[in-house]
Short mmCIF file of C-alpha atoms in Angstrom, two decimals:
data_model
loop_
_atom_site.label_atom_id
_atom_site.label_comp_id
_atom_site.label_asym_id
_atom_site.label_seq_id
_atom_site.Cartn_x
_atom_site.Cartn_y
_atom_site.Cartn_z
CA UNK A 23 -23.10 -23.27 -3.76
CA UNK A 24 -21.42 -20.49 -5.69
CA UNK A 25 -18.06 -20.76 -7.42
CA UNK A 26 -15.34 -19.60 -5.08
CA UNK A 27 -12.49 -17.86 -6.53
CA UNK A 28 -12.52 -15.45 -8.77
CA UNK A 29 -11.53 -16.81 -12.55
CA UNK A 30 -8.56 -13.86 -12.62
CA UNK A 31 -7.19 -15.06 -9.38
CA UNK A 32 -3.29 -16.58 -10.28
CA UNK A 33 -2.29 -18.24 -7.01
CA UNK A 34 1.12 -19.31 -8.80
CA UNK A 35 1.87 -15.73 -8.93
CA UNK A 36 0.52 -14.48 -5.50
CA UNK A 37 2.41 -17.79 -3.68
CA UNK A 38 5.89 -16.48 -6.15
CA UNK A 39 5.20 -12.39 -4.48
CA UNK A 40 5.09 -14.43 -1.33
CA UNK A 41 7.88 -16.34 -1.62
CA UNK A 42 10.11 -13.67 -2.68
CA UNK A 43 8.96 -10.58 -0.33
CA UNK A 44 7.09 -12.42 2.30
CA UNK A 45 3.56 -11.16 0.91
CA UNK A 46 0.89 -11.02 -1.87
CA UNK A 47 -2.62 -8.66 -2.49
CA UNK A 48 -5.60 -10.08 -4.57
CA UNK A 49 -8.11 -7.22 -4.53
CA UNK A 50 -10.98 -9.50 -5.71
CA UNK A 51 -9.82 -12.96 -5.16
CA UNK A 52 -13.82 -14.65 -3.85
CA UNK A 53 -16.55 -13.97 -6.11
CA UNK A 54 -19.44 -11.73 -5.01
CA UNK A 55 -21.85 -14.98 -4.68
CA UNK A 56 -19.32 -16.57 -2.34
CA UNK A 57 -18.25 -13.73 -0.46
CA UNK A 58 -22.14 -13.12 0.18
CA UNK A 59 -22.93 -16.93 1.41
CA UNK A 60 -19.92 -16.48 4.07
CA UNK A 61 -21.37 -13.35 5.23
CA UNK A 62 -24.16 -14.97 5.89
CA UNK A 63 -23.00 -16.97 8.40
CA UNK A 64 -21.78 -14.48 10.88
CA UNK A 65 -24.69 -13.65 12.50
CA UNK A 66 -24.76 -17.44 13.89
CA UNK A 67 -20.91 -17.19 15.68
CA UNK A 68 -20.40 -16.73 19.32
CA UNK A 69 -18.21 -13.09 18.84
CA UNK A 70 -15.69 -12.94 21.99
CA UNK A 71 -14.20 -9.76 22.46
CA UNK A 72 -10.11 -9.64 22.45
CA UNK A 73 -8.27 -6.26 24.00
CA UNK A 74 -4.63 -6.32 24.07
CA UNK A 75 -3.15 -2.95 25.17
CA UNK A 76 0.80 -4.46 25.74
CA UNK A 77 3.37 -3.85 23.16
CA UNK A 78 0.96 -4.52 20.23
CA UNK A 79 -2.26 -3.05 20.84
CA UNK A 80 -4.89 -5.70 19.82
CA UNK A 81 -8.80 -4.94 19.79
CA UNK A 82 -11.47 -6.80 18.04
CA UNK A 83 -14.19 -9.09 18.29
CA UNK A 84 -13.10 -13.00 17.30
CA UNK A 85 -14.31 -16.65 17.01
CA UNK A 86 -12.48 -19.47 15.85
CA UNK A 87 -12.79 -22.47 14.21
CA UNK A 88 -10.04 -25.34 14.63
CA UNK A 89 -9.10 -28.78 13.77
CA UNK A 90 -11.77 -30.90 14.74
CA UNK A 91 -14.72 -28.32 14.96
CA UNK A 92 -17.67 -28.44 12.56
CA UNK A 93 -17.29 -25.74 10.20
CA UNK A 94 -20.36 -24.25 8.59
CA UNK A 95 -20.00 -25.92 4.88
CA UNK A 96 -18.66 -22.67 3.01
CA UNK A 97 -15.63 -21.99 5.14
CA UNK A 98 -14.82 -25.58 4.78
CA UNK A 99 -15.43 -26.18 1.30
CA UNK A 100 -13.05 -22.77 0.82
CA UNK A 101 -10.65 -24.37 3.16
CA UNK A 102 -10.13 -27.53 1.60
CA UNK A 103 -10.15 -25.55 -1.81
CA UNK A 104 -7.54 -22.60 -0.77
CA UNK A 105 -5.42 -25.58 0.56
CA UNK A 106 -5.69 -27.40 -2.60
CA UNK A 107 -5.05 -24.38 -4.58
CA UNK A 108 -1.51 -23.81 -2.23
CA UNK A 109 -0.30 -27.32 -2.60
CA UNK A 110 -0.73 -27.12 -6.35
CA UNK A 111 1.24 -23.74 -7.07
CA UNK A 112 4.24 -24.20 -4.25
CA UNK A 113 6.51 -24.39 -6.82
CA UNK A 114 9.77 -24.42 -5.36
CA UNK A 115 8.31 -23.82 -1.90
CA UNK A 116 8.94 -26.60 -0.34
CA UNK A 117 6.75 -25.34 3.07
CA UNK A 118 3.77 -25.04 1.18
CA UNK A 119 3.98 -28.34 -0.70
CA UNK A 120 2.00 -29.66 2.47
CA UNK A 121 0.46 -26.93 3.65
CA UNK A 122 -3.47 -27.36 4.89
CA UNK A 123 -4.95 -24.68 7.21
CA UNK A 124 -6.11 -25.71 10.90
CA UNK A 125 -7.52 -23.03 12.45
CA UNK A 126 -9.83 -20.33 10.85
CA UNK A 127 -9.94 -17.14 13.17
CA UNK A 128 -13.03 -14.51 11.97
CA UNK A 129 -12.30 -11.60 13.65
CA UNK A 130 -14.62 -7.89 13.18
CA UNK A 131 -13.63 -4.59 13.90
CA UNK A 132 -16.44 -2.51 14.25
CA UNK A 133 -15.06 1.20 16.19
CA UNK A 134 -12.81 3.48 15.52
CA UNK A 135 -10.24 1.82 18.58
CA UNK A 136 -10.17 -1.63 17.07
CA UNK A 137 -7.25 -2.19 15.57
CA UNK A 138 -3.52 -3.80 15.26
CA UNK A 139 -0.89 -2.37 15.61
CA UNK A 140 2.25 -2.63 14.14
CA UNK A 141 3.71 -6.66 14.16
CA UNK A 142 4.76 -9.60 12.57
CA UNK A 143 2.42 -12.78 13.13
CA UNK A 144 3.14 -15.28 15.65
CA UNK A 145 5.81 -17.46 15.02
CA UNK A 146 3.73 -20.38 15.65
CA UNK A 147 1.81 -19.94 12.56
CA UNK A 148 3.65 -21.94 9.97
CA UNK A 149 4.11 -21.48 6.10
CA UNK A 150 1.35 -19.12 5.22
CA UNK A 151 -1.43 -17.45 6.60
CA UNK A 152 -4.75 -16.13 4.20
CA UNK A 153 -6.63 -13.85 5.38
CA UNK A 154 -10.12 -13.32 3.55
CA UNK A 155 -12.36 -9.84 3.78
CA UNK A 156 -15.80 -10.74 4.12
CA UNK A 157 -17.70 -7.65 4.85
CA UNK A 158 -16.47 -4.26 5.27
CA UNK A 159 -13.18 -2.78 4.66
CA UNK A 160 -9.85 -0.93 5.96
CA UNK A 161 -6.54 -0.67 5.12
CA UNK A 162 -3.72 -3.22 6.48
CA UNK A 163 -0.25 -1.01 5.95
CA UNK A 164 2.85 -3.46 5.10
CA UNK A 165 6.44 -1.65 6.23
CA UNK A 166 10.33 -2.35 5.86
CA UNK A 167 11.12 -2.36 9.36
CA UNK A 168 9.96 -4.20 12.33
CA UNK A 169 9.97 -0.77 14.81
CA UNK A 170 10.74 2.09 12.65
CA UNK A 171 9.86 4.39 9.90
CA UNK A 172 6.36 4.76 7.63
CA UNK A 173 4.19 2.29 5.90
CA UNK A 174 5.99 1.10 2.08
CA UNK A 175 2.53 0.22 1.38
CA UNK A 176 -1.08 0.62 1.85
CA UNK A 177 -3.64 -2.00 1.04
CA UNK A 178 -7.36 -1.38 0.97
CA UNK A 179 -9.04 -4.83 1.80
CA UNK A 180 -12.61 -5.16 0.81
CA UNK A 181 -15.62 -8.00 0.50
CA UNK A 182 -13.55 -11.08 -1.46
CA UNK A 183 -10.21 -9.73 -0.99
CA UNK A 184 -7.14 -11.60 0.01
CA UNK A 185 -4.20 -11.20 1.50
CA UNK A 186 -1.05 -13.24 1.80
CA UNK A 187 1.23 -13.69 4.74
CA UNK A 188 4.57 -15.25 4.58
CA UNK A 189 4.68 -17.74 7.60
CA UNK A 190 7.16 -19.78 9.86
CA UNK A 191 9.47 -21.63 7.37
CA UNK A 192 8.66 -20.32 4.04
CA UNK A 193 11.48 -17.38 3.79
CA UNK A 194 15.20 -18.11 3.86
CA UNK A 195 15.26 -15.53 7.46
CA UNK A 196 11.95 -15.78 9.27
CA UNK A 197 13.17 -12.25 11.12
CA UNK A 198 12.35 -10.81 7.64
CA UNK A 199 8.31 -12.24 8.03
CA UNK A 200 6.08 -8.85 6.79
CA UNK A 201 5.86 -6.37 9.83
CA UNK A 202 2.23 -4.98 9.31
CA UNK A 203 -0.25 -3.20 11.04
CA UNK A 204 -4.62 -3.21 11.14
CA UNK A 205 -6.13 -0.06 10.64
CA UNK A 206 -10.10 0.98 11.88
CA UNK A 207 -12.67 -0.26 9.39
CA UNK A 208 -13.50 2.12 6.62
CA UNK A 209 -16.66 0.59 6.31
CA UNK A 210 -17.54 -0.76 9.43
CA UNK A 211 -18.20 -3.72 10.62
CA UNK A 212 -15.29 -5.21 8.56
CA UNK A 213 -14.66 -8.66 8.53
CA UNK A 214 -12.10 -11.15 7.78
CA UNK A 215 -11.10 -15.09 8.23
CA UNK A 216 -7.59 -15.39 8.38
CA UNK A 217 -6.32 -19.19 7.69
CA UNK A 218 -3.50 -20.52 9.20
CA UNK A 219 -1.33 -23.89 9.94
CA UNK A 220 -0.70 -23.21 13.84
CA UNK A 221 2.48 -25.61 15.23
CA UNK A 222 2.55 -24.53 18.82
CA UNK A 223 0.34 -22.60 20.96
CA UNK A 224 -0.14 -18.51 20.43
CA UNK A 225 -2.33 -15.61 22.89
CA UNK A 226 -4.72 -14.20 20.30
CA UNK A 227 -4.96 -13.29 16.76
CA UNK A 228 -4.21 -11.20 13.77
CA UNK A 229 -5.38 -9.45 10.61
#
C-alpha cells in the first residue's frame, strides 16, 4: 500500500485554521499513489442517486460506509490514520481529543445540475468532518453569512485534496459552523469521501 498523506501536510496547523474560523484547505494533502488506489475502488460501490430540491438543493450520486460495515482496506486504513492524525494535533480542542470518524459518505457529481447549495452541515455531525477529493474537481465556495451576500472564498478541490469542516461542538457558537456551498464538477465525474462522527440521525449528505 502507498504512503497516505502527503509529507507537507501539517494537521496541527489545518486543525488550529479550524479551530479558530471553523475551516481549513490542504490542496495536496493524499499522495498521488494513494489517491489512485481509492479511485480504484469506485467502480465496485452500489452509487444511489440523492435529489433534494427543498431549501438546499442537493443532487448527486452517494454510497456510504458506516460503523460496522466492511470497508475496502484503503478507506479504512486512511480512516484509522486521519483519526489518529486528529487525536494527536487537537491541541486545545478538547472535541477532537476523541474524535474517530463513523460514517464515510462517497458522493460523485457528474452534470452540470449536481450540486449543493448554499448550507451549513447537519448538526448531527459532531467535531469535524474531512472531506477527501478523489477524482475530479470543482470548487466548494466558503461565505460570511448563512443567507446573504457573495462567496469570501473559493476553493478548487482536486485528486488528494482536503478540506476541513468545523463540526457540532468544536467552536465556542455552533451558529457560526462554515456556511458553504458545492459547485458542478470542473472535471467531471468528481469525487469525494467526506468523514464524519454522526451523533443523531441526518436526511442525506454533504460536500
Amino acid at each position: 500500500m502507498n504512503s497516505i498523506f502527503d509529507p507537507q501536510v501539517d494537521f496541527g496547523a489545518l486543525l488550529d485554521d479550524v479551530s479558530r474560523r471553523g475551516w481549513a484547505f490542504e490542496p495536496d494533502a493524499l499522495t498521488l499513489g494513494f489517491t489512485m488506489e481509492l479511485r480504484g475502488l469506485l467502480s465496485g460501490f452500489d452509487w444511489r442517486y440523492f435529489l433534494d430540491e427543498g431549501e438546499v438543493y442537493q443532487e448527486f450520486s452517494v454510497f456510504t460506509l458506516r460503523q460496522g460495515d466492511a470497508f475496502p482496506l484503503p478507506i479504512q486504513v486512511l480512516d484509522e490514520k486521519l483519526g489518529q492524525q486528529v487525536r494527536i494535533n487537537a491541541g486545545r480542542a478538547r472535541t477532537l481529543r476523541n474524535w474517530q470518524s463513523t460514517e464515510v459518505a462517497i458522493q460523485r457529481y457528474s452534470s452540470d445540475s449536481e450540486r449543493i447549495g448554499r448550507h451549513r452541515d447537519y448538526s448531527a455531525d459532531h467535531g469535524l468532518i474531512v472531506v477527501f477529493t478523489v477524482s475530479g474537481s470543482g470548487k466548494i465556495q466558503i461565505y460570511p453569512d448563512r443567507y446573504e451576500g457573495d462567496a469570501s472564498h473559493s476553493l478548487e478541490t482536486g485528486p488528494g485534496s482536503m478540506m476541513l469542516l468545523a463540526g457540532t461542538g468544536l467552536l465556542d457558537d455552533d451558529a457560526t459552523r462554515p456556511t458553504h456551498s458545492v459547485s458542478p464538477a470542473i472535471c467531471s465525474p468528481r469525487t469525494s469521501m467526506a468523514f464524519r462522527m454522526p451523533m443523531a440521525s441526518k436526511p442525506g449528505g454533504s460536500d
